[in-house]
CSV table of C-alpha atoms in Angstrom, one decimal:
chain,number,residue,atom,x,y,z
O,1,MET,CA,77.8,120.8,69.5
O,2,LYS,CA,76.0,118.7,72.1
O,3,ARG,CA,78.1,115.7,71.3
O,4,LEU,CA,81.2,117.8,71.7
O,5,LEU,CA,80.1,119.1,75.0
O,6,ALA,CA,79.1,115.7,76.2
O,7,GLY,CA,82.5,114.3,75.2
O,8,LEU,CA,84.3,117.1,77.0
O,9,ILE,CA,82.2,116.5,80.2
O,10,SER,CA,83.0,112.8,80.0
O,11,LEU,CA,86.6,113.4,79.5
O,12,GLY,CA,86.7,115.8,82.5
O,13,LEU,CA,85.0,113.1,84.6
O,14,ILE,CA,87.5,110.5,83.6
O,15,PHE,CA,90.4,112.8,84.5
O,16,SER,CA,88.9,113.8,87.8
O,17,ILE,CA,88.3,110.1,88.8
O,18,SER,CA,91.8,109.0,87.9
O,19,ALA,CA,93.3,112.0,89.7
O,20,ASN,CA,91.3,111.2,92.8
O,21,ALA,CA,92.3,107.5,92.5
O,22,GLY,CA,96.0,108.6,92.4
O,23,SER,CA,95.6,110.7,95.6
O,24,LYS,CA,93.8,107.8,97.3
O,25,ASN,CA,96.6,105.5,96.3
O,26,GLN,CA,99.2,108.0,97.7
O,27,LYS,CA,97.3,108.1,101.0
O,28,GLU,CA,97.5,104.4,101.2
O,29,ILE,CA,101.2,104.4,100.4
O,30,GLU,CA,101.7,107.1,103.2
O,31,LYS,CA,99.6,105.0,105.7
O,32,GLN,CA,101.8,101.9,104.9
O,33,ILE,CA,105.1,103.8,105.3
O,34,ILE,CA,103.8,105.3,108.7
O,35,GLN,CA,102.8,101.8,109.8
O,36,ILE,CA,106.1,100.3,109.1
O,37,ALA,CA,108.2,103.1,110.0
O,38,GLY,CA,106.3,103.6,113.2
O,39,LYS,CA,107.0,100.0,114.2
O,40,TYR,CA,110.7,100.5,114.0
O,41,GLY,CA,111.1,104.0,115.4
O,42,CYS,CA,112.0,105.6,112.1
O,43,LEU,CA,109.3,108.4,112.7
O,44,THR,CA,111.4,109.7,115.6
O,45,CYS,CA,113.6,111.4,113.1
O,46,HIS,CA,111.6,111.2,109.8
O,47,ASP,CA,108.2,112.4,108.6
O,48,ILE,CA,106.5,112.1,105.2
O,49,ASP,CA,106.6,115.9,104.3
O,50,LYS,CA,108.1,117.8,107.2
O,51,PRO,CA,111.7,117.9,108.3
O,52,LYS,CA,112.2,116.7,111.8
O,53,ASN,CA,115.6,115.5,113.0
O,54,SER,CA,116.2,114.3,109.5
O,55,ILE,CA,115.0,114.7,105.8
O,56,PRO,CA,111.4,113.9,105.1
O,57,PHE,CA,110.8,110.7,103.3
O,58,ARG,CA,109.3,112.5,100.2
O,59,VAL,CA,112.6,114.4,99.8
O,60,ILE,CA,114.5,111.1,100.1
O,61,ALA,CA,112.2,109.8,97.3
O,62,LYS,CA,112.9,112.8,95.1
O,63,GLU,CA,116.7,112.4,95.5
O,64,TYR,CA,116.6,108.6,94.8
O,65,GLN,CA,113.8,108.0,92.2
O,66,GLY,CA,115.1,106.6,89.1
O,67,LYS,CA,118.5,105.6,90.4
O,68,PRO,CA,119.2,102.0,89.5
O,69,ASP,CA,120.8,101.2,93.0
O,70,ALA,CA,118.3,103.2,95.0
O,71,VAL,CA,116.8,100.3,97.0
O,72,LYS,CA,120.1,98.7,97.8
O,73,SER,CA,121.7,102.0,98.8
O,74,LEU,CA,118.9,103.0,101.1
O,75,VAL,CA,118.5,99.6,102.6
O,76,THR,CA,122.2,99.7,103.3
O,77,SER,CA,121.9,103.0,105.0
O,78,ILE,CA,119.0,101.7,107.2
O,79,LYS,CA,120.7,98.5,108.1
O,80,TYR,CA,124.4,99.6,108.5
O,81,ALA,CA,124.1,103.3,109.3
O,82,SER,CA,125.1,106.5,107.4
O,83,PHE,CA,127.0,109.5,108.3
O,84,ALA,CA,126.5,113.2,107.1
O,85,LYS,CA,124.8,111.9,103.8
O,86,TRP,CA,122.4,115.0,103.9
O,87,GLN,CA,124.5,117.7,105.4
O,88,LYS,CA,125.5,119.1,102.0
O,89,ILE,CA,122.6,117.9,99.7
O,90,GLY,CA,119.9,118.9,102.1
O,91,PRO,CA,120.7,122.7,102.2
O,92,GLU,CA,122.2,123.1,98.8
O,93,LYS,CA,119.5,121.2,96.8
O,94,TYR,CA,116.4,121.2,99.0
O,95,GLY,CA,116.9,124.2,101.4
O,96,MET,CA,116.7,122.2,104.5
O,97,LYS,CA,119.5,121.1,106.8
O,98,PRO,CA,118.9,118.0,109.0
O,99,ARG,CA,119.8,118.4,112.7
O,100,ALA,CA,120.9,114.8,112.9
O,101,ILE,CA,124.3,114.1,111.2
O,102,TYR,CA,124.4,110.4,111.9
O,103,MET,CA,121.8,107.8,111.1
O,104,PRO,CA,122.4,104.8,113.4
O,105,ARG,CA,122.1,101.3,112.1
O,106,GLN,CA,118.7,99.8,112.6
O,107,ARG,CA,119.3,96.3,113.5
O,108,SER,CA,115.7,95.5,114.5
O,109,ILE,CA,114.2,96.0,111.1
O,110,PRO,CA,114.4,92.8,109.0
O,111,VAL,CA,115.9,93.3,105.4
O,112,GLU,CA,112.5,92.4,103.8
O,113,GLU,CA,110.8,95.2,105.8
O,114,ALA,CA,113.4,97.6,105.0
O,115,GLU,CA,113.2,96.8,101.4
O,116,LYS,CA,109.4,97.2,101.5
O,117,VAL,CA,109.5,100.6,103.2
O,118,VAL,CA,112.2,101.8,100.8
O,119,LYS,CA,110.0,100.8,97.9
O,120,LEU,CA,107.0,102.5,99.3
O,121,ILE,CA,109.0,105.7,100.0
O,122,LEU,CA,110.4,105.6,96.5
O,123,SER,CA,106.8,105.4,95.2
O,124,LEU,CA,105.8,108.6,96.8
O,125,ASP,CA,104.7,111.5,94.6
O,126,THR,CA,107.5,114.0,94.6
O,127,SER,CA,106.0,116.6,92.1
O,128,LYS,CA,105.6,119.2,94.9
O,129,VAL,CA,109.1,118.8,96.4
O,130,LYS,CA,111.0,122.0,95.7
O,131,VAL,CA,114.5,121.8,94.4
O,132,LYS,CA,116.7,124.9,94.6
O,133,LYS,CA,118.0,126.2,91.4
């Protein structure tokens, strides 16, 4: 009985340590996104979790995670603009309508930096993003 209890306690500690490490990793990812996005003015319209003028990064991650062309598609939107991309998806799927219809092209961000921030955004934990049924 003591061995079983000791084993369960050890298992619980392992799970709590790995869960804590995961949240620390997410905080580091968020910090890097804010650092890069802040440098190029992305935070004027975007936030990690809250809608501003546009959809939050975490919702963008939810929509694009697992799609084979996600990085290319998002980098293209950043570098060459996009129009009304979220006007239908946002309200219907996520219950939020962006105020901005148009995302202007961001000429100042190098492609490498755009790819880096997109990959960071796609690595965000989206388990708490609510999708409407």
